[in-house]
Amino acid sequence: MDNDTPLIYGLEFQTRALSAQTAETDIVRFLVGTQSLKFTNNQVHLVELNEETNGLNTQVFQHPIGEIWSLQASPTESSLFITCCNSLNDEGTCQMKGALWKLPEIKEYTNDSIQLEMLAEIDTTKYGTDLKTIAYHPMDGTKAISVVDNRFALWDLANSRPQVIVSGILSGKNLPRFTNGKWNPHNGCNQFVTLDENNIQGWDLRAPSDPSWIISSAHSQIIRDLDFNVNRQYFLSTCGDDGYMKFWDIRVPNEPVLSRMEHSHWVWNIRINRFHDQLVLTSSSDSRVILYSIVSISSEPYGHIVSPEDDNGQGDEICQKDKLEDGVVERYEEHEDSVYAVEWSSADPWTFASLSYDGRLVINKVPRKYKYRIIL
């Protein structure tokens, strides 16, 4: 994939669940989950970028227990992942549930649909019915947190029967409910951050009875997603139904550090690049994916350090040549339906995938001209 031409992969069923194969750091791979109305028809697709042929290798796996609403790959083992799915219970009614899966070893890609191995069911029904996500610990594949109704629970996945270690509850008027949640990767990963309507709350898992901090009314409408800058301790990003993406310093919760509105409809996903944190992606119901340069609050806001070998012995200094500025780098319009998910590759910092509801997966690269401005 030496050029900027996108690669498109079409799925038979509707989709909204996408994850990079996080533990795979050598090969660009993504996992996609389907939402077929016939529960037993649902699938997980493994999509691999073949750098030699500039094509895609794909393998389909059966996911017979229901339509997949979210999917997350293990941070430590490339063969493991978790799904949150809507399935039929014994009474014949729909019920959200979680499950831990293992991919079989793939020696070669085939057109056959292969059965997945379910390692364990993650039974969250004790905490409610509206399961939003089950989020892996950023560095420990034996721990994950479920977000259901107004409860979150930390699970130990080490045994065949996952057990809850600790849980927290959201209280307040009008029975508020969580809409999403994500681990804070800083400070030993002892904090989990939740969204409820348009509020953001940080919870210390060592004492989860009350939130450690709150950003109230962060957006004017529902917040759909959040992401952390892994290179800056207190900075996180949010996006929502008001069309905005916002960046926050949790030490100063009164107002965002930066706010931009580039989409014309709800913004479903926001992702900050782990390696080059000035690069930010958003996806929206307006069928667009937007790549931004948000260099002003990145970990290298003024450029890169020039070594003595590069500057004729004048000492380390900041390179100001062709200084990057905040703004839109590229708008991607390969999708024709709502783009519910976008993810950076864990193997290549310049590659990302986006997924729309009509079953279209698109793999793109950061434009070369912009890439060179970052690394040169």
Tab-separated table of C-alpha atoms in Angstrom:
chain	number	residue	atom	x	y	z
A	1	MET	CA	0.000	0.000	0.000
A	2	ASP	CA	2.619	2.490	-1.134
A	3	ASN	CA	0.111	5.005	-2.456
A	4	ASP	CA	-2.860	6.784	-0.944
A	5	THR	CA	-5.481	4.718	-2.797
A	6	PRO	CA	-8.021	3.232	-0.338
A	7	LEU	CA	-8.712	-0.498	-0.140
A	8	ILE	CA	-12.387	-1.456	0.189
A	9	TYR	CA	-13.812	-4.698	1.577
A	10	GLY	CA	-17.539	-5.398	1.437
A	11	LEU	CA	-19.432	-7.582	3.912
A	12	GLU	CA	-22.741	-9.293	3.263
A	13	PHE	CA	-24.411	-8.025	6.446
A	14	GLN	CA	-24.753	-4.712	8.236
A	15	THR	CA	-21.926	-3.771	10.587
A	16	ARG	CA	-20.907	-1.386	13.340
A	17	ALA	CA	-18.209	-3.274	15.351
A	18	LEU	CA	-14.530	-2.789	14.465
A	19	SER	CA	-11.265	-3.409	16.309
A	20	ALA	CA	-7.611	-3.392	15.377
A	21	GLN	CA	-5.917	-6.673	16.336
A	22	THR	CA	-4.134	-4.836	19.115
A	23	ALA	CA	-1.592	-7.482	20.150
A	24	GLU	CA	-0.404	-7.940	16.537
A	25	THR	CA	2.369	-5.403	16.001
A	26	ASP	CA	3.928	-6.745	12.785
A	27	ILE	CA	0.944	-7.209	10.452
A	28	VAL	CA	-1.934	-4.777	9.834
A	29	ARG	CA	-5.082	-6.663	10.864
A	30	PHE	CA	-8.606	-5.650	11.810
A	31	LEU	CA	-11.601	-7.561	13.194
A	32	VAL	CA	-15.148	-6.749	12.035
A	33	GLY	CA	-18.420	-7.988	13.568
A	34	THR	CA	-21.747	-8.209	11.695
A	35	GLN	CA	-25.344	-7.399	12.623
A	36	SER	CA	-27.513	-9.859	10.731
A	37	LEU	CA	-31.147	-9.905	11.919
A	38	LYS	CA	-30.969	-13.695	11.734
A	39	PHE	CA	-28.825	-14.198	14.823
A	40	THR	CA	-27.186	-17.470	13.747
A	41	ASN	CA	-25.852	-15.883	10.532
A	42	ASN	CA	-23.554	-13.422	12.253
A	43	GLN	CA	-19.836	-13.446	11.563
A	44	VAL	CA	-16.466	-12.081	12.588
A	45	HIS	CA	-14.198	-11.133	9.673
A	46	LEU	CA	-10.419	-11.019	10.020
A	47	VAL	CA	-9.019	-8.571	7.454
A	48	GLU	CA	-5.276	-8.423	6.827
A	49	LEU	CA	-3.404	-5.925	4.677
A	50	ASN	CA	-0.922	-7.655	2.372
A	51	GLU	CA	1.848	-5.116	1.864
A	52	GLU	CA	3.452	-7.104	-0.969
A	53	THR	CA	0.370	-7.337	-3.182
A	54	ASN	CA	-1.326	-4.150	-1.926
A	55	GLY	CA	-4.423	-6.295	-1.400
A	56	LEU	CA	-6.474	-7.765	1.418
A	57	ASN	CA	-6.445	-11.277	2.866
A	58	THR	CA	-9.685	-12.167	4.644
A	59	GLN	CA	-11.093	-14.997	6.714
A	60	VAL	CA	-14.685	-15.394	7.939
A	61	PHE	CA	-15.610	-16.946	11.303
A	62	GLN	CA	-19.043	-17.974	12.538
A	63	HIS	CA	-20.505	-16.017	15.468
A	64	PRO	CA	-23.793	-17.894	15.967
A	65	ILE	CA	-25.013	-16.336	19.222
A	66	GLY	CA	-26.255	-12.973	17.926
A	67	GLU	CA	-25.657	-9.611	16.253
A	68	ILE	CA	-22.430	-7.910	17.341
A	69	TRP	CA	-22.743	-4.407	18.768
A	70	SER	CA	-19.164	-4.002	19.940
A	71	LEU	CA	-15.930	-5.936	19.575
A	72	GLN	CA	-12.531	-5.494	21.205
A	73	ALA	CA	-9.311	-7.413	20.653
A	74	SER	CA	-7.100	-8.494	23.539
A	75	PRO	CA	-4.129	-6.185	24.233
A	76	THR	CA	-1.812	-9.149	24.918
A	77	GLU	CA	-2.927	-12.165	22.825
A	78	SER	CA	-3.734	-11.706	19.156
A	79	SER	CA	-6.081	-14.690	19.043
A	80	LEU	CA	-8.447	-13.442	21.770
A	81	PHE	CA	-11.275	-10.911	21.602
A	82	ILE	CA	-14.535	-9.963	23.329
A	83	THR	CA	-17.917	-9.314	21.725
A	84	CYS	CA	-21.053	-7.682	23.087
A	85	CYS	CA	-23.982	-9.153	21.212
A	86	ASN	CA	-27.752	-9.186	21.100
A	87	SER	CA	-29.084	-12.735	21.221
A	88	LEU	CA	-32.189	-14.762	22.044
A	89	ASN	CA	-32.564	-16.144	25.559
A	90	ASP	CA	-34.497	-19.239	26.623
A	91	GLU	CA	-37.744	-17.236	26.800
A	92	GLY	CA	-37.391	-16.187	23.156
A	93	THR	CA	-36.707	-12.516	23.900
A	94	CYS	CA	-33.653	-10.469	22.939
A	95	GLN	CA	-30.907	-10.035	25.506
A	96	MET	CA	-27.501	-8.358	25.427
A	97	LYS	CA	-24.607	-10.557	26.544
A	98	GLY	CA	-20.830	-10.672	26.426
A	99	ALA	CA	-18.492	-13.467	25.376
A	100	LEU	CA	-14.765	-14.167	25.226
A	101	TRP	CA	-13.590	-15.830	21.980
A	102	LYS	CA	-10.475	-17.410	20.530
A	103	LEU	CA	-9.503	-17.406	16.861
A	104	PRO	CA	-8.217	-20.728	15.509
A	105	GLU	CA	-4.736	-20.798	14.042
A	106	ILE	CA	-4.801	-19.748	10.397
A	107	LYS	CA	-2.229	-21.407	8.164
A	108	GLU	CA	-3.781	-20.030	4.990
A	109	TYR	CA	-6.795	-17.910	4.146
A	110	THR	CA	-9.771	-19.762	2.657
A	111	ASN	CA	-13.292	-19.010	1.440
A	112	ASP	CA	-14.717	-21.313	4.113
A	113	SER	CA	-16.522	-20.007	7.189
A	114	ILE	CA	-14.700	-21.309	10.278
A	115	GLN	CA	-16.162	-21.887	13.730
A	116	LEU	CA	-14.905	-19.734	16.586
A	117	GLU	CA	-14.108	-21.143	20.012
A	118	MET	CA	-16.062	-19.523	22.840
A	119	LEU	CA	-13.834	-19.538	25.922
A	120	ALA	CA	-16.348	-18.022	28.322
A	121	GLU	CA	-19.607	-16.171	28.605
A	122	ILE	CA	-19.406	-12.843	30.421
A	123	ASP	CA	-22.779	-12.744	32.145
A	124	THR	CA	-23.591	-9.092	32.839
A	125	THR	CA	-27.337	-9.599	33.354
A	126	LYS	CA	-26.965	-9.166	37.115
A	127	TYR	CA	-26.114	-5.508	36.493
A	128	GLY	CA	-28.809	-4.693	33.946
A	129	THR	CA	-29.940	-5.279	30.376
A	130	ASP	CA	-28.454	-2.460	28.272
A	131	LEU	CA	-24.863	-3.665	27.791
A	132	LYS	CA	-22.860	-0.914	26.059
A	133	THR	CA	-19.307	-2.244	25.997
A	134	ILE	CA	-16.815	-4.611	27.597
A	135	ALA	CA	-13.462	-2.848	27.540
A	136	TYR	CA	-10.149	-4.667	27.950
A	137	HIS	CA	-7.563	-3.328	30.370
A	138	PRO	CA	-4.995	-1.501	28.173
A	139	MET	CA	-2.123	-3.812	29.188
A	140	ASP	CA	-3.629	-6.796	31.021
A	141	GLY	CA	-5.600	-9.256	28.910
A	142	THR	CA	-7.042	-10.948	32.007
A	143	LYS	CA	-9.082	-7.904	33.048
A	144	ALA	CA	-11.983	-6.048	31.432
A	145	ILE	CA	-14.768	-3.688	32.482
A	146	SER	CA	-18.408	-4.027	31.452
A	147	VAL	CA	-20.722	-1.017	31.194
A	148	VAL	CA	-24.397	-1.883	31.707
A	149	ASP	CA	-27.285	0.474	32.522
A	150	ASN	CA	-26.014	2.511	35.504
A	151	ARG	CA	-23.354	-0.009	36.609
A	152	PHE	CA	-19.788	-0.807	35.625
A	153	ALA	CA	-17.979	-3.955	36.767
A	154	LEU	CA	-14.330	-5.022	36.659
A	155	TRP	CA	-13.973	-8.676	35.585
A	156	ASP	CA	-11.205	-11.209	36.096
A	157	LEU	CA	-11.045	-13.226	32.844
A	158	ALA	CA	-8.221	-15.540	33.896
A	159	ASN	CA	-10.513	-18.504	34.622
A	160	SER	CA	-13.125	-20.271	32.531
A	161	ARG	CA	-15.839	-18.514	34.539
A	162	PRO	CA	-15.154	-14.752	34.650
A	163	GLN	CA	-15.625	-13.208	38.085
A	164	VAL	CA	-16.390	-9.631	39.142
A	165	ILE	CA	-13.653	-8.004	41.240
A	166	VAL	CA	-15.236	-4.619	41.908
A	167	SER	CA	-18.193	-2.595	40.642
A	168	GLY	CA	-19.502	0.957	40.702
A	169	ILE	CA	-22.899	2.583	40.315
A	170	LEU	CA	-24.135	5.848	38.804
A	171	SER	CA	-26.779	7.445	40.996
A	172	GLY	CA	-28.880	10.548	40.508
A	173	LYS	CA	-32.263	11.874	39.532
A	174	ASN	CA	-34.222	10.371	36.621
A	175	LEU	CA	-32.230	7.096	36.789
A	176	PRO	CA	-29.205	8.113	34.649
A	177	ARG	CA	-27.512	5.452	32.518
A	178	PHE	CA	-24.035	5.060	31.129
A	179	THR	CA	-23.635	5.371	27.364
A	180	ASN	CA	-19.978	4.304	27.039
A	181	GLY	CA	-16.719	3.903	28.934
A	182	LYS	CA	-12.964	3.583	28.493
A	183	TRP	CA	-9.875	2.930	30.614
A	184	ASN	CA	-7.552	5.792	31.443
A	185	PRO	CA	-4.135	4.422	30.299
A	186	HIS	CA	-2.205	6.624	32.746
A	187	ASN	CA	-1.313	6.240	36.445
A	188	GLY	CA	-1.208	2.474	36.424
A	189	CYS	CA	-4.604	2.143	34.724
A	190	ASN	CA	-6.416	2.532	38.036
A	191	GLN	CA	-9.064	4.797	36.566
A	192	PHE	CA	-12.070	4.109	34.334
A	193	VAL	CA	-13.902	6.948	32.585
A	194	THR	CA	-17.612	6.779	31.792
A	195	LEU	CA	-20.053	8.751	29.673
A	196	ASP	CA	-23.655	9.359	30.651
A	197	GLU	CA	-25.696	11.535	28.307
A	198	ASN	CA	-23.483	14.651	28.005
A	199	ASN	CA	-21.375	14.159	31.147
A	200	ILE	CA	-17.915	12.630	31.671
A	201	GLN	CA	-16.902	10.995	34.962
A	202	GLY	CA	-13.631	9.469	36.119
A	203	TRP	CA	-13.740	6.601	38.646
A	204	ASP	CA	-10.853	5.343	40.774
A	205	LEU	CA	-11.208	1.547	40.705
A	206	ARG	CA	-9.562	1.275	44.119
A	207	ALA	CA	-12.481	3.238	45.648
A	208	PRO	CA	-15.300	3.357	43.073
A	209	SER	CA	-18.104	4.555	45.346
A	210	ASP	CA	-17.991	8.092	43.917
A	211	PRO	CA	-16.391	9.635	40.816
A	212	SER	CA	-12.950	11.206	41.279
A	213	TRP	CA	-13.737	13.998	38.835
A	214	ILE	CA	-16.631	15.150	36.657
A	215	ILE	CA	-16.981	17.235	33.499
A	216	SER	CA	-20.645	18.220	33.440
A	217	SER	CA	-22.459	19.154	30.208
A	218	ALA	CA	-19.316	18.591	28.160
A	219	HIS	CA	-21.441	18.557	24.980
A	220	SER	CA	-24.881	19.989	24.303
A	221	GLN	CA	-26.142	16.532	23.288
A	222	ILE	CA	-25.237	12.867	23.930
A	223	ILE	CA	-21.512	12.064	23.948
A	224	ARG	CA	-20.858	8.988	21.801
A	225	ASP	CA	-17.165	8.283	22.326
A	226	LEU	CA	-13.970	9.313	24.086
A	227	ASP	CA	-10.273	8.603	23.664
A	228	PHE	CA	-7.126	9.380	25.620
A	229	ASN	CA	-3.832	10.808	24.435
A	230	VAL	CA	-1.457	8.091	25.679
A	231	ASN	CA	1.457	10.546	25.486
A	232	ARG	CA	-0.099	13.337	27.587
A	233	GLN	CA	-1.321	12.360	31.015
A	234	TYR	CA	-4.400	14.529	31.533
A	235	PHE	CA	-5.708	14.949	28.001
A	236	LEU	CA	-8.737	13.206	26.532
A	237	SER	CA	-11.017	13.772	23.541
A	238	THR	CA	-14.778	13.427	23.124
A	239	CYS	CA	-17.328	13.546	20.310
A	240	GLY	CA	-21.097	13.454	20.135
A	241	ASP	CA	-24.465	14.171	18.609
A	242	ASP	CA	-23.832	17.932	18.531
A	243	GLY	CA	-21.312	17.348	15.731
A	244	TYR	CA	-18.334	18.517	17.785
A	245	MET	CA	-15.081	16.949	18.776
A	246	LYS	CA	-13.556	18.402	21.924
A	247	PHE	CA	-10.290	18.043	23.799
A	248	TRP	CA	-10.132	18.300	27.576
A	249	ASP	CA	-7.558	18.717	30.308
A	250	ILE	CA	-9.266	16.908	33.189
A	251	ARG	CA	-7.513	19.213	35.657
A	252	VAL	CA	-9.481	22.143	34.180
A	253	PRO	CA	-12.987	20.750	33.625
A	254	ASN	CA	-14.811	24.050	33.107
A	255	GLU	CA	-14.128	24.349	29.391
A	256	PRO	CA	-12.448	22.350	26.606
A	257	VAL	CA	-8.885	23.065	25.585
A	258	LEU	CA	-9.969	22.906	21.947
A	259	SER	CA	-13.287	22.433	20.157
A	260	ARG	CA	-14.008	21.884	16.454
A	261	MET	CA	-17.094	21.113	14.377
A	262	GLU	CA	-16.342	19.669	10.940
A	263	HIS	CA	-19.089	17.041	10.553
A	264	SER	CA	-22.691	17.819	9.579
A	265	HIS	CA	-24.250	15.099	11.749
A	266	TRP	CA	-23.583	12.930	14.806
A	267	VAL	CA	-19.930	12.017	15.443
A	268	TRP	CA	-19.704	8.381	16.525
A	269	ASN	CA	-15.987	7.742	16.966
A	270	ILE	CA	-12.826	9.643	17.797
A	271	ARG	CA	-9.316	8.153	17.830
A	272	ILE	CA	-5.965	9.762	18.659
A	273	ASN	CA	-2.896	8.208	17.040
A	274	ARG	CA	-0.754	6.498	19.685
A	275	PHE	CA	2.554	7.195	17.932
A	276	HIS	CA	1.930	10.616	16.342
A	277	ASP	CA	-0.661	12.158	18.631
A	278	GLN	CA	-1.229	15.211	16.462
A	279	LEU	CA	-3.140	12.879	14.123
A	280	VAL	CA	-6.816	12.471	15.077
A	281	LEU	CA	-9.637	10.609	13.303
A	282	THR	CA	-13.407	11.048	13.567
A	283	SER	CA	-16.279	9.186	11.904
A	284	SER	CA	-19.857	10.326	11.556
A	285	SER	CA	-23.408	9.634	10.440
A	286	ASP	CA	-22.739	12.091	7.609
A	287	SER	CA	-20.884	9.168	5.909
A	288	ARG	CA	-17.512	10.870	6.249
A	289	VAL	CA	-14.227	10.143	7.970
A	290	ILE	CA	-12.034	13.152	8.752
A	291	LEU	CA	-8.312	13.164	9.527
A	292	TYR	CA	-7.089	16.161	11.511
A	293	SER	CA	-3.850	17.733	12.542
A	294	ILE	CA	-4.253	18.814	16.171
A	295	VAL	CA	-0.650	19.706	16.741
A	296	SER	CA	-1.205	22.555	19.230
A	297	ILE	CA	-2.005	20.147	22.094
A	298	SER	CA	0.088	17.185	20.980
A	299	SER	CA	3.170	15.936	22.824
A	300	GLU	CA	5.384	17.753	20.281
A	301	PRO	CA	3.466	20.985	19.653
A	302	TYR	CA	6.346	22.893	18.070
A	303	GLY	CA	7.924	20.319	15.802
A	304	HIS	CA	10.589	17.673	16.354
A	305	ILE	CA	13.949	17.860	18.100
A	306	VAL	CA	16.975	18.302	15.833
A	307	SER	CA	20.020	16.329	16.928
A	308	PRO	CA	23.521	17.868	16.961
A	309	GLU	CA	24.480	15.738	13.942
A	310	ASP	CA	21.690	17.377	11.939
A	311	ASP	CA	22.283	21.006	12.872
A	312	ASN	CA	26.065	21.367	12.418
A	313	GLY	CA	26.837	21.153	16.115
A	314	GLN	CA	24.645	24.056	17.189
A	315	GLY	CA	23.025	21.970	19.952
A	316	ASP	CA	19.540	20.560	20.298
A	317	GLU	CA	16.823	22.920	19.133
A	318	ILE	CA	13.271	22.842	17.900
A	319	CYS	CA	12.887	22.519	14.149
A	320	GLN	CA	10.479	25.210	12.911
A	321	LYS	CA	10.752	24.363	9.211
A	322	ASP	CA	7.364	23.918	7.614
A	323	LYS	CA	5.587	24.148	10.977
A	324	LEU	CA	2.392	22.117	11.168
A	325	GLU	CA	-0.843	23.788	12.202
A	326	ASP	CA	-4.238	22.676	13.480
A	327	GLY	CA	-6.761	21.830	10.787
A	328	VAL	CA	-8.292	19.204	8.541
A	329	VAL	CA	-5.721	17.059	6.731
A	330	GLU	CA	-8.121	14.988	4.619
A	331	ARG	CA	-11.823	14.201	4.250
A	332	TYR	CA	-12.607	10.633	3.202
A	333	GLU	CA	-15.874	9.983	1.367
A	334	GLU	CA	-15.684	6.328	0.302
A	335	HIS	CA	-18.657	5.451	2.504
A	336	GLU	CA	-22.336	5.772	1.573
A	337	ASP	CA	-23.841	5.109	5.016
A	338	SER	CA	-23.234	6.087	8.639
A	339	VAL	CA	-19.629	5.425	9.648
A	340	TYR	CA	-19.935	3.912	13.109
A	341	ALA	CA	-16.297	3.032	13.735
A	342	VAL	CA	-12.753	4.090	12.905
A	343	GLU	CA	-9.526	2.587	14.256
A	344	TRP	CA	-5.783	3.106	13.875
A	345	SER	CA	-3.693	0.043	13.093
A	346	SER	CA	-1.551	-1.257	15.966
A	347	ALA	CA	1.159	-2.394	13.515
A	348	ASP	CA	1.509	0.679	11.274
A	349	PRO	CA	0.979	4.189	12.704
A	350	TRP	CA	0.022	5.546	9.254
A	351	THR	CA	-2.774	3.049	8.489
A	352	PHE	CA	-6.387	3.167	9.675
A	353	ALA	CA	-9.712	1.474	8.943
A	354	SER	CA	-13.277	2.789	8.925
A	355	LEU	CA	-16.538	0.842	8.954
A	356	SER	CA	-20.020	1.893	7.823
A	357	TYR	CA	-23.393	0.374	8.585
A	358	ASP	CA	-23.858	-0.965	5.043
A	359	GLY	CA	-20.970	-3.410	5.568
A	360	ARG	CA	-18.182	-1.451	3.904
A	361	LEU	CA	-14.712	-1.554	5.453
A	362	VAL	CA	-12.221	0.954	4.040
A	363	ILE	CA	-8.492	0.902	4.796
A	364	ASN	CA	-6.625	4.157	4.214
A	365	LYS	CA	-3.213	5.647	4.855
A	366	VAL	CA	-2.198	9.081	6.077
A	367	PRO	CA	-1.326	11.110	2.929
A	368	ARG	CA	2.352	10.766	2.121
A	369	LYS	CA	2.925	14.499	1.859
A	370	TYR	CA	1.662	14.955	5.406
A	371	LYS	CA	3.489	11.908	6.718
A	372	TYR	CA	6.796	13.300	5.481
A	373	ARG	CA	6.127	16.637	7.160
A	374	ILE	CA	5.816	14.781	10.464
A	375	ILE	CA	8.844	12.484	10.237
A	376	LEU	CA	11.340	14.629	8.321
